[in-house]
Coordinates of C-alpha atoms and ligand atoms in Angstrom, one line a residue:
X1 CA -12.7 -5.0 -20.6
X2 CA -12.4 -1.7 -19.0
X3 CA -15.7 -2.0 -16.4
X4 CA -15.0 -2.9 -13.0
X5 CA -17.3 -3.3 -9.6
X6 CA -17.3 -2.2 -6.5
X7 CA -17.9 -3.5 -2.9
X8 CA -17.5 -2.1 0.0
X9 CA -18.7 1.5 0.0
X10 CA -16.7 3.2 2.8
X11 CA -13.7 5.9 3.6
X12 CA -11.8 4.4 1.0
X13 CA -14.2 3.7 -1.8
X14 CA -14.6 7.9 -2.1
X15 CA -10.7 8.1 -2.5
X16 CA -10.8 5.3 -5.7
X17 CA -13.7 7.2 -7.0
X18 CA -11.7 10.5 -7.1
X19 CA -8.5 8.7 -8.7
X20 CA -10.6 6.8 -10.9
X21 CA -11.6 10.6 -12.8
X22 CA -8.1 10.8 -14.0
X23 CA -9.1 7.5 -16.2
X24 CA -12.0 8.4 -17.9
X25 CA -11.6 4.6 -19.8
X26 CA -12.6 3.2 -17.0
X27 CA -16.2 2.9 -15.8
X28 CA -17.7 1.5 -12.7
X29 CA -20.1 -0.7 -13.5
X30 CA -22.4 -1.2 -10.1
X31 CA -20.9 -1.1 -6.2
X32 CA -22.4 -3.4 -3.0
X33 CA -22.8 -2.4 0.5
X34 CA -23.8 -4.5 3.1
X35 CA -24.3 -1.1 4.9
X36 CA -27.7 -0.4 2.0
X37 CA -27.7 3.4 3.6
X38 CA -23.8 3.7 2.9
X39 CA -24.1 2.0 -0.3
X40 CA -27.4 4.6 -1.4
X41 CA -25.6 7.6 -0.4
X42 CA -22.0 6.4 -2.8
X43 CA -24.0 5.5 -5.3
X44 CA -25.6 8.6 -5.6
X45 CA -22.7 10.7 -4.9
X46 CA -20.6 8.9 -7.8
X47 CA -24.1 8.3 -10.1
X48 CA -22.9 4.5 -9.9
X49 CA -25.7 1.5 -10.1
X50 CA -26.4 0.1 -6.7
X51 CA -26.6 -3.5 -6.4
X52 CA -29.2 -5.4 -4.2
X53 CA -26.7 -8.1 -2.8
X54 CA -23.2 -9.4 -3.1
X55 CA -24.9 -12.3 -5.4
X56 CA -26.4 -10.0 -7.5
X57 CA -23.0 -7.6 -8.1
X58 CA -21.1 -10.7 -9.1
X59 CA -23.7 -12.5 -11.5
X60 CA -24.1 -9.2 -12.9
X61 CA -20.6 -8.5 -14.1
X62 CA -19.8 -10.5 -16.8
X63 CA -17.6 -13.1 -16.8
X64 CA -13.7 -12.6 -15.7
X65 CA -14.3 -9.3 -15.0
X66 CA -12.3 -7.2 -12.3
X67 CA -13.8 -6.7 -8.8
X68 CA -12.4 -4.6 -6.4
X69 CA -12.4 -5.7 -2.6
X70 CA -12.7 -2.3 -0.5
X71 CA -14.6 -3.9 2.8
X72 CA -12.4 -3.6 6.3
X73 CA -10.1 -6.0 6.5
X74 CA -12.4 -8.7 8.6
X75 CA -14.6 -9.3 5.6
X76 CA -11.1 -9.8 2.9
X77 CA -11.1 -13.5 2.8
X78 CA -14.9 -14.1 2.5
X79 CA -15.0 -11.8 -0.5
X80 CA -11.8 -12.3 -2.1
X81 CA -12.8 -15.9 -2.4
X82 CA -16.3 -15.1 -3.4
X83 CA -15.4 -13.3 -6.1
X84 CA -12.8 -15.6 -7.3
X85 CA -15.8 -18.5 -7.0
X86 CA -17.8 -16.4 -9.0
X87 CA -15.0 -16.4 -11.9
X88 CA -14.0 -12.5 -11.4
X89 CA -10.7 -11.0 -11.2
X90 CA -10.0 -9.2 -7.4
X91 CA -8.1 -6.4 -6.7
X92 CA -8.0 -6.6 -2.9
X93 CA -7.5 -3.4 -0.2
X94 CA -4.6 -4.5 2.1
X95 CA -4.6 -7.1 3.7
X96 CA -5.2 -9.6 1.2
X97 CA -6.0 -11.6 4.2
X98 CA -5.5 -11.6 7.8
X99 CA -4.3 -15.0 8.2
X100 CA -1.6 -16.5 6.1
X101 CA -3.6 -19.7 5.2
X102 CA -6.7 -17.5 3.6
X103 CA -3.9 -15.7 2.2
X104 CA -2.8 -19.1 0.7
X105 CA -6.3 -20.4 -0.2
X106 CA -6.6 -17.2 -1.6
X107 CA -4.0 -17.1 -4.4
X108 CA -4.3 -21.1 -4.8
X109 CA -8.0 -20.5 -5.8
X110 CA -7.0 -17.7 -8.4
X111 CA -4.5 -19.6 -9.9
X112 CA -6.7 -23.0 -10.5
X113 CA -9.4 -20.8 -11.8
X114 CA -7.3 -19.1 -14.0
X115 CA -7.7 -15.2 -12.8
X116 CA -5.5 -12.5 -11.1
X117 CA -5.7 -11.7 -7.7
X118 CA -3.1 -8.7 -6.5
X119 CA -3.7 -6.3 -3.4
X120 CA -3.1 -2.8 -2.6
X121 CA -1.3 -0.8 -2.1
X122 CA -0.3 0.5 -5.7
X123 CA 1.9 3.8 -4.5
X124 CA 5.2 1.3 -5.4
X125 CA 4.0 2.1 -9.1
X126 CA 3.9 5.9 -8.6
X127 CA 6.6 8.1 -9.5
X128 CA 8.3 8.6 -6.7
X129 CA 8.3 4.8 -6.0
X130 CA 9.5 4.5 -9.5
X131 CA 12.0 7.5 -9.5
X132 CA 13.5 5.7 -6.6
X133 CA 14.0 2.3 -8.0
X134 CA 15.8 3.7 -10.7
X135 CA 17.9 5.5 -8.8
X136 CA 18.7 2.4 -6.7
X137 CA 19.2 0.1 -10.3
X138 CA 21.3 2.8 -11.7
X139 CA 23.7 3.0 -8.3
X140 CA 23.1 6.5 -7.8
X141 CA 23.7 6.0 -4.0
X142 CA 26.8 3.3 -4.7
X143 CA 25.5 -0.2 -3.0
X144 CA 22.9 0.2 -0.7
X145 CA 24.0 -1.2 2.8
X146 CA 21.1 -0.1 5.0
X147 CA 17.5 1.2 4.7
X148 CA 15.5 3.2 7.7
X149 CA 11.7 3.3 6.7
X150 CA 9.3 4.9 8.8
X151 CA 5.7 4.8 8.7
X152 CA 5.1 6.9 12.0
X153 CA 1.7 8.7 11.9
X154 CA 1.4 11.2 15.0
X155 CA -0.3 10.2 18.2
X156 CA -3.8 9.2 16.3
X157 CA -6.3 8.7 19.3
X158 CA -6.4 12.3 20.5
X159 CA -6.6 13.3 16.8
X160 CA -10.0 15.0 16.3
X161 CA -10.4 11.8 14.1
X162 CA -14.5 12.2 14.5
X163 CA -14.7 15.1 11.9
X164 CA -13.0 13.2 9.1
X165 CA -15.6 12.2 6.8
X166 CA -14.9 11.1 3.0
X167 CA -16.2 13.4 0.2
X168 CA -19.9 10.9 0.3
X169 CA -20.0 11.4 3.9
X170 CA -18.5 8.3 5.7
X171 CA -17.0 8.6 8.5
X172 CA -13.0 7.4 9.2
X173 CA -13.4 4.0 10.4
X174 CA -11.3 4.9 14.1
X175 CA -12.6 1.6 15.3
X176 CA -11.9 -0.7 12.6
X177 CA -8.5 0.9 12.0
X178 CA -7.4 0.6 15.6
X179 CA -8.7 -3.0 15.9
X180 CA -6.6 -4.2 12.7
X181 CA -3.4 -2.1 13.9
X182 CA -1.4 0.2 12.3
X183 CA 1.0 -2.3 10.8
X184 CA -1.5 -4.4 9.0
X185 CA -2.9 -0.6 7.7
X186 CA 0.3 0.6 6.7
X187 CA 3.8 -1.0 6.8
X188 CA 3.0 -2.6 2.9
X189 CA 3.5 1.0 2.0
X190 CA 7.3 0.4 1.8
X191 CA 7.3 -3.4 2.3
X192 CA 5.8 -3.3 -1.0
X193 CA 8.4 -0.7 -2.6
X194 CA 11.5 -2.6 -0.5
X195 CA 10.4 -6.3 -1.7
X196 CA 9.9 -4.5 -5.6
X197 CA 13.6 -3.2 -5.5
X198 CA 14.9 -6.3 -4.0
X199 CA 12.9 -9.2 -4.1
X200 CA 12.0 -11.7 -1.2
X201 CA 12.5 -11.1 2.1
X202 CA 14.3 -14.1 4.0
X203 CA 14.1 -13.1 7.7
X204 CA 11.9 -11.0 9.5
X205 CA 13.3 -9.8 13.1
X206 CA 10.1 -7.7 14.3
X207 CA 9.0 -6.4 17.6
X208 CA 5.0 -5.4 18.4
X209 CA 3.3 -4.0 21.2
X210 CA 0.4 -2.1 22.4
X211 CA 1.3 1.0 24.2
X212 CA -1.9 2.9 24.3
X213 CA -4.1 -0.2 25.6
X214 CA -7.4 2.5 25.9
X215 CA -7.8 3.6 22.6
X216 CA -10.6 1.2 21.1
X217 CA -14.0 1.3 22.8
X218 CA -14.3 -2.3 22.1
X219 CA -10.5 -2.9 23.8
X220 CA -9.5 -5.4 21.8
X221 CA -5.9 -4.7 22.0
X222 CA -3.4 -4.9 18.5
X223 CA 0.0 -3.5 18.2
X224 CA 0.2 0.2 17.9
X225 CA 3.8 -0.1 17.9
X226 CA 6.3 -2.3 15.8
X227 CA 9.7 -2.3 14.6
X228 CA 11.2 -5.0 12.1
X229 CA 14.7 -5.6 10.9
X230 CA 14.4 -6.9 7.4
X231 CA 16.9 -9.4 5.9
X232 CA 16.7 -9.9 2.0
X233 CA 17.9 -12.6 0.4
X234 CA 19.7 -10.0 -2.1
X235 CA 19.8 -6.5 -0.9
X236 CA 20.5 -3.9 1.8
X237 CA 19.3 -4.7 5.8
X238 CA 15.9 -2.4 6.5
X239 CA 15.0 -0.9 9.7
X240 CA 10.7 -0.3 9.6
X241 CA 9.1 1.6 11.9
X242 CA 5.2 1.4 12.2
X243 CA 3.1 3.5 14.8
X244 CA 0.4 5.7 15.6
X245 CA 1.5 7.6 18.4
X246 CA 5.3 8.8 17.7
X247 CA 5.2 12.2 15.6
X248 CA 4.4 12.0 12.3
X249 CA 7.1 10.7 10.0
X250 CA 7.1 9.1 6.6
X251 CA 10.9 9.2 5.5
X252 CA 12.5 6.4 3.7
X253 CA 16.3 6.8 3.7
X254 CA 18.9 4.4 1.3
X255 CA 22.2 5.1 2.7
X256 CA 24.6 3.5 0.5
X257 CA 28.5 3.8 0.0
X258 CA 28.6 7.0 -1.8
X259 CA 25.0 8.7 0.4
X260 CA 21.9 8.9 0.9
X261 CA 19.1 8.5 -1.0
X262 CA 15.8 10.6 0.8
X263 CA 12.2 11.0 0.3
X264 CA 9.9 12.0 3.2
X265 CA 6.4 11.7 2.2
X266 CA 5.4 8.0 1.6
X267 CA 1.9 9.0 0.7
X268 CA 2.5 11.6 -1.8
X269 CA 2.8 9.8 -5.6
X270 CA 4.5 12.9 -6.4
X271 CA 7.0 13.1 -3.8
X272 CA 10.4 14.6 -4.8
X273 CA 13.9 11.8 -4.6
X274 CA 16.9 13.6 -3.7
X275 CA 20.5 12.5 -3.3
X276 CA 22.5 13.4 -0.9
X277 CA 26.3 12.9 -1.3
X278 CA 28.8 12.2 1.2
X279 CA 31.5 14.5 1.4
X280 CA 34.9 14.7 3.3
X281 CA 35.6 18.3 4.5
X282 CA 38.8 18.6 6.4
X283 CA 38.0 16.7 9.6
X284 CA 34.5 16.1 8.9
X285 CA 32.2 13.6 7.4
X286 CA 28.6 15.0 6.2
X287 CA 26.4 14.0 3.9
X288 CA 25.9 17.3 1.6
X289 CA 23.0 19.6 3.0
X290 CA 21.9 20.2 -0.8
X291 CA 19.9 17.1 -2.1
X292 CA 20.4 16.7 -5.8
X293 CA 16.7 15.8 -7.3
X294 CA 16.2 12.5 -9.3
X295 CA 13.9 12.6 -12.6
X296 CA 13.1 10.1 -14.9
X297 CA 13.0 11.3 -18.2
X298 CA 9.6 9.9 -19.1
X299 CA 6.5 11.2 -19.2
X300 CA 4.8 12.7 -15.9
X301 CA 2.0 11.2 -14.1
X302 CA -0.5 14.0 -13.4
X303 CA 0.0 14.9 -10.2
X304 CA -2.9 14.3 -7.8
X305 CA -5.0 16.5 -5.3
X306 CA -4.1 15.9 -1.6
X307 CA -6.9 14.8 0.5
X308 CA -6.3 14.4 4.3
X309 CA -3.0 13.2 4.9
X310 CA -2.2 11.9 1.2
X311 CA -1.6 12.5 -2.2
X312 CA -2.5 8.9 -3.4
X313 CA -3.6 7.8 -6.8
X314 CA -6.0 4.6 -5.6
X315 CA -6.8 3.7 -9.0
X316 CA -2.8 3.2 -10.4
X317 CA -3.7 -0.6 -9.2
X318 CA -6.6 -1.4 -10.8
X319 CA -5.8 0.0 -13.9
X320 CA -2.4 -1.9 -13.9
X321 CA -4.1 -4.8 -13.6
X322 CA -6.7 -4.1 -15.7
X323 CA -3.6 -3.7 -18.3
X324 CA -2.3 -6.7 -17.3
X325 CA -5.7 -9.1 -17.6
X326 CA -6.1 -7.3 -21.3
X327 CA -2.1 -8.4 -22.4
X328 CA -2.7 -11.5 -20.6
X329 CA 0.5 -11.1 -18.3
X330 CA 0.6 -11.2 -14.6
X331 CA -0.5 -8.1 -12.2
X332 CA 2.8 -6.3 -11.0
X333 CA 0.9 -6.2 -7.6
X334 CA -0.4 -10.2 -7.9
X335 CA -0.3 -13.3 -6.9
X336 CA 3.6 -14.5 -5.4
X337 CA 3.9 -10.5 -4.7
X338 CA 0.6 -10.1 -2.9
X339 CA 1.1 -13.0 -1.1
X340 CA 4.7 -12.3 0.2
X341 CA 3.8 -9.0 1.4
X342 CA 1.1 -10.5 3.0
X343 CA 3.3 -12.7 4.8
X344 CA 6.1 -10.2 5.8
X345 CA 3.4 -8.0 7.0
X346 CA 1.9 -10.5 9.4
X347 CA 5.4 -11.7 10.8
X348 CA 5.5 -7.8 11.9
X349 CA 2.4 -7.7 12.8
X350 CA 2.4 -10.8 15.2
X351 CA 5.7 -10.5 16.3
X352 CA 4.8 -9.1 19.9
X353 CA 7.9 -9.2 22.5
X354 CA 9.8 -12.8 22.5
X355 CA 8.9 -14.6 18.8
X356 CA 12.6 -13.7 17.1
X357 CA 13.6 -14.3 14.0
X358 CA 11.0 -16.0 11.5
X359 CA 12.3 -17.3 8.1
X360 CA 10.0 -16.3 4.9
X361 CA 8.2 -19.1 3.4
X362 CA 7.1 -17.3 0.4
X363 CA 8.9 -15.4 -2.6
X364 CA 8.8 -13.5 -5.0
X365 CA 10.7 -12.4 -8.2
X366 CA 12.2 -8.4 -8.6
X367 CA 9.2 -6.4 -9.7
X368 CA 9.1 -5.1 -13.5
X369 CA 9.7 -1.3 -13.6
X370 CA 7.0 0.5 -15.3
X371 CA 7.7 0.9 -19.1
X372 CA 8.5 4.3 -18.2
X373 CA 10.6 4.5 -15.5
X374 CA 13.0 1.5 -17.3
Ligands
NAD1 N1 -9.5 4.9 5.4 C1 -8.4 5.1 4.7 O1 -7.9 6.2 4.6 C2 -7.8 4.0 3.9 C3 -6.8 4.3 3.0 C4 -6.2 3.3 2.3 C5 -6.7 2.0 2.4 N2 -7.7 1.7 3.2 C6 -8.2 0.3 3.3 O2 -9.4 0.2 2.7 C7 -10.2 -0.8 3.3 C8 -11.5 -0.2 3.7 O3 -11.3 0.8 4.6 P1 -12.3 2.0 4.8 O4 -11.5 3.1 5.5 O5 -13.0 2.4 3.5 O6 -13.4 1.4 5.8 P2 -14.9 1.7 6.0 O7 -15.3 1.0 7.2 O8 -15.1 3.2 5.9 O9 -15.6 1.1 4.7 C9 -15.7 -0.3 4.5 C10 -17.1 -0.6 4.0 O10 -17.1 -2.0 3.7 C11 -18.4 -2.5 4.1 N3 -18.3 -4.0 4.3 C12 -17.5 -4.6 5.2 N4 -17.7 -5.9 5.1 C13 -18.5 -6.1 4.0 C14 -19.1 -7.3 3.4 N5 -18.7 -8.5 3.9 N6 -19.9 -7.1 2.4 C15 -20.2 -5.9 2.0 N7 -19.8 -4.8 2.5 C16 -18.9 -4.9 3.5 C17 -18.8 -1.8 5.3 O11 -20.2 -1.7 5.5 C18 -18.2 -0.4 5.0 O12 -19.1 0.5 4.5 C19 -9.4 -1.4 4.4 O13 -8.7 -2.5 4.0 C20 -8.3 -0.3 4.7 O14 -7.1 -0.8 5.1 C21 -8.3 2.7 4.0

């Protein structure tokens, strides 16, 4: 089963498109808009079938086949479960939901029926994600006592945001993005590599705010701002920082007992790893100003174009879990893993100024290097 649908026709669904070219296995079977001029206008961009209602898309596809979920985050739930109730796989965009009990219902559903749910996003199984875990496993850095992660993406509202239009001619969804909040958007970029590394988070000490209250026309205020102090229940104590007004800033830094581990571009599959090693020169303490780069020794994944601000391979998801439905294993990015990073990322998210520390319900196991980054 390599044929997969589409719905939700937007920003995003240009950016799968383009990453799905460097898997020519894989074809797109039909897509579903409820917007029918944005739907038309992918459709004929990417020469994809269009299909006349959500109905239609699903009984189409035959059965257990793998639907991917890229509507706003609003419409996750509804379709998630729709698809599940029409016996189809999911891959979701992030959020899986926006509440933790549609989260719940959500995975419960998948299970019973039998099918794999998992949610982006998939950078964790890029190479730099990868190069980075193995760095971490082989102890590269010593023990790793303390993680800064920032996710800090300029001051977005006087960005000229209105000109940024996807290669089929949708605009960026300014609106929509602001209404959800930057944390819901973006902090699973390295919840999902931290909770990989070291498995289940068991506190989450987070503080959101607003600090640009004007920005959404509708002014429905959501965090712009949040910080969170991660405790695992085995690994190194994380500082995350989300935001869309501090400068930009997408550095993830391990410092363990013998350095520091450093990569600055979250977004960029291909980003370089480098070590930086502590040194005591006379008086001083440094960390060495020449970062040693980390390889694996497998093969290369090709390197992808940059578009805007990343260099992201969309479709490194659906094709691991298209892998994963055909060898009849679990998704890397499923079920218990979806659904804790769904949870850490709402603690954050709804943390605001006075909630304190909030203890994990979910878990999850230590994700599964990929076969070639072991
Ligand atoms: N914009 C980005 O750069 C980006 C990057 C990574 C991930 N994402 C994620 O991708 C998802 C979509 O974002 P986007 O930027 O493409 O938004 P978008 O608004 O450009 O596109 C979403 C599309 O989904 C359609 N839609 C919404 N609800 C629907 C429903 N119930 N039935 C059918 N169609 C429906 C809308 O009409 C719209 O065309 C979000 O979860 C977002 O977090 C966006």
């Amino acid at each position: 089963m390599t044929e997969i649908a589409i719905i939700g026709c937007g920003f995003v669904a240009d950016l799968y498109m383009r990453s799905f070219a460097r898997f020519p296995h894989v074809t797109l079977r039909a897509a579903y808009d409820r917007d029918t001029a944005r739907r038309d206008a992918f459709c004929a961009h990417w020469n994809i079938a269009p299909a006349d209602s959500l109905e239609a898309l699903l009984s189409d596809l035959p059965a257990a086949g793998l639907v991917l979920n890229l509507t706003n985050p609003g419409s996750h739930y509804a379709i998630n479960m729709a698809c599940l109730e029409a016996g189809h796989h999911v891959y979701s965009e992030k959020p899986l939901a926006i509440a933790m009990e549609e989260a719940q219902a959500i995975t419960a559903l998948a299970r019973s029926q039998g099918l794999q749910v998992a949610s982006a996003p998939c950078s964790v199984l890029s190479e730099a994600a990868q190069t980075m875990g193995k760095a971490l496993r082989d102890g590269v850095a010593g023990t790793p006592r303390l993680i800064y992660a920032e996710l800090d993406d300029g001051f977005i509202p006087q960005a000229p945001f209105e000109s940024w239009h996807s290669e089929s001619g949708a605009p960026w969804p300014a609106q929509d993005e602001f209404e959800v909040g930057c944390t819901l958007e973006h902090a699973g970029y390295y919840l999902s590599w931290l909770i990989a590394w070291f498995g289940p988070v068991k506190t989450v000490v987070a503080a959101a705010a607003e600090v640009l209250p004007d920005k959404s026309p509708s002014g429905r205020g959501t965090p712009d701002f949040s910080c969170a102090t991660l405790f695992f229940h085995d690994g190194p104590v994380v500082r995350l920082t989300c935001s869309i007004v501090a400068p930009h800033d997408h550095q993830i830094r391990v410092i363990g007992d013998k350095g520091v581990l450093r990569l600055t571009k979250a977004w960029d599959n291909s980003a370089p790893v480098r070590f930086y090693r502590r040194l005591r020169i006379r008086r001083r303490l440094l960390e060495s100003p020449l970062g040693r780069r980390m390889r694996l020794a497998g093969p290369r994944q090709p390197k992808m174009g940059r578009w805007g601000a990343a260099s992201m391979n969309f479709a490194l998801g659906p094709v691991e879990m298209l892998e994963a439905i055909a060898q009849n294993r679990p998704c890397r990015l499923g079920g218990d893993f979806a659904l804790h990073l769904n949870e850490v990322t709402l603690a954050i998210q709804n943390a605001g100024s006075d909630t304190g520390a909030q203890d994990m319900t979910t878990t999850c196991t230590v994700m599964e290097p990929m076969p070639w980054a072991r």
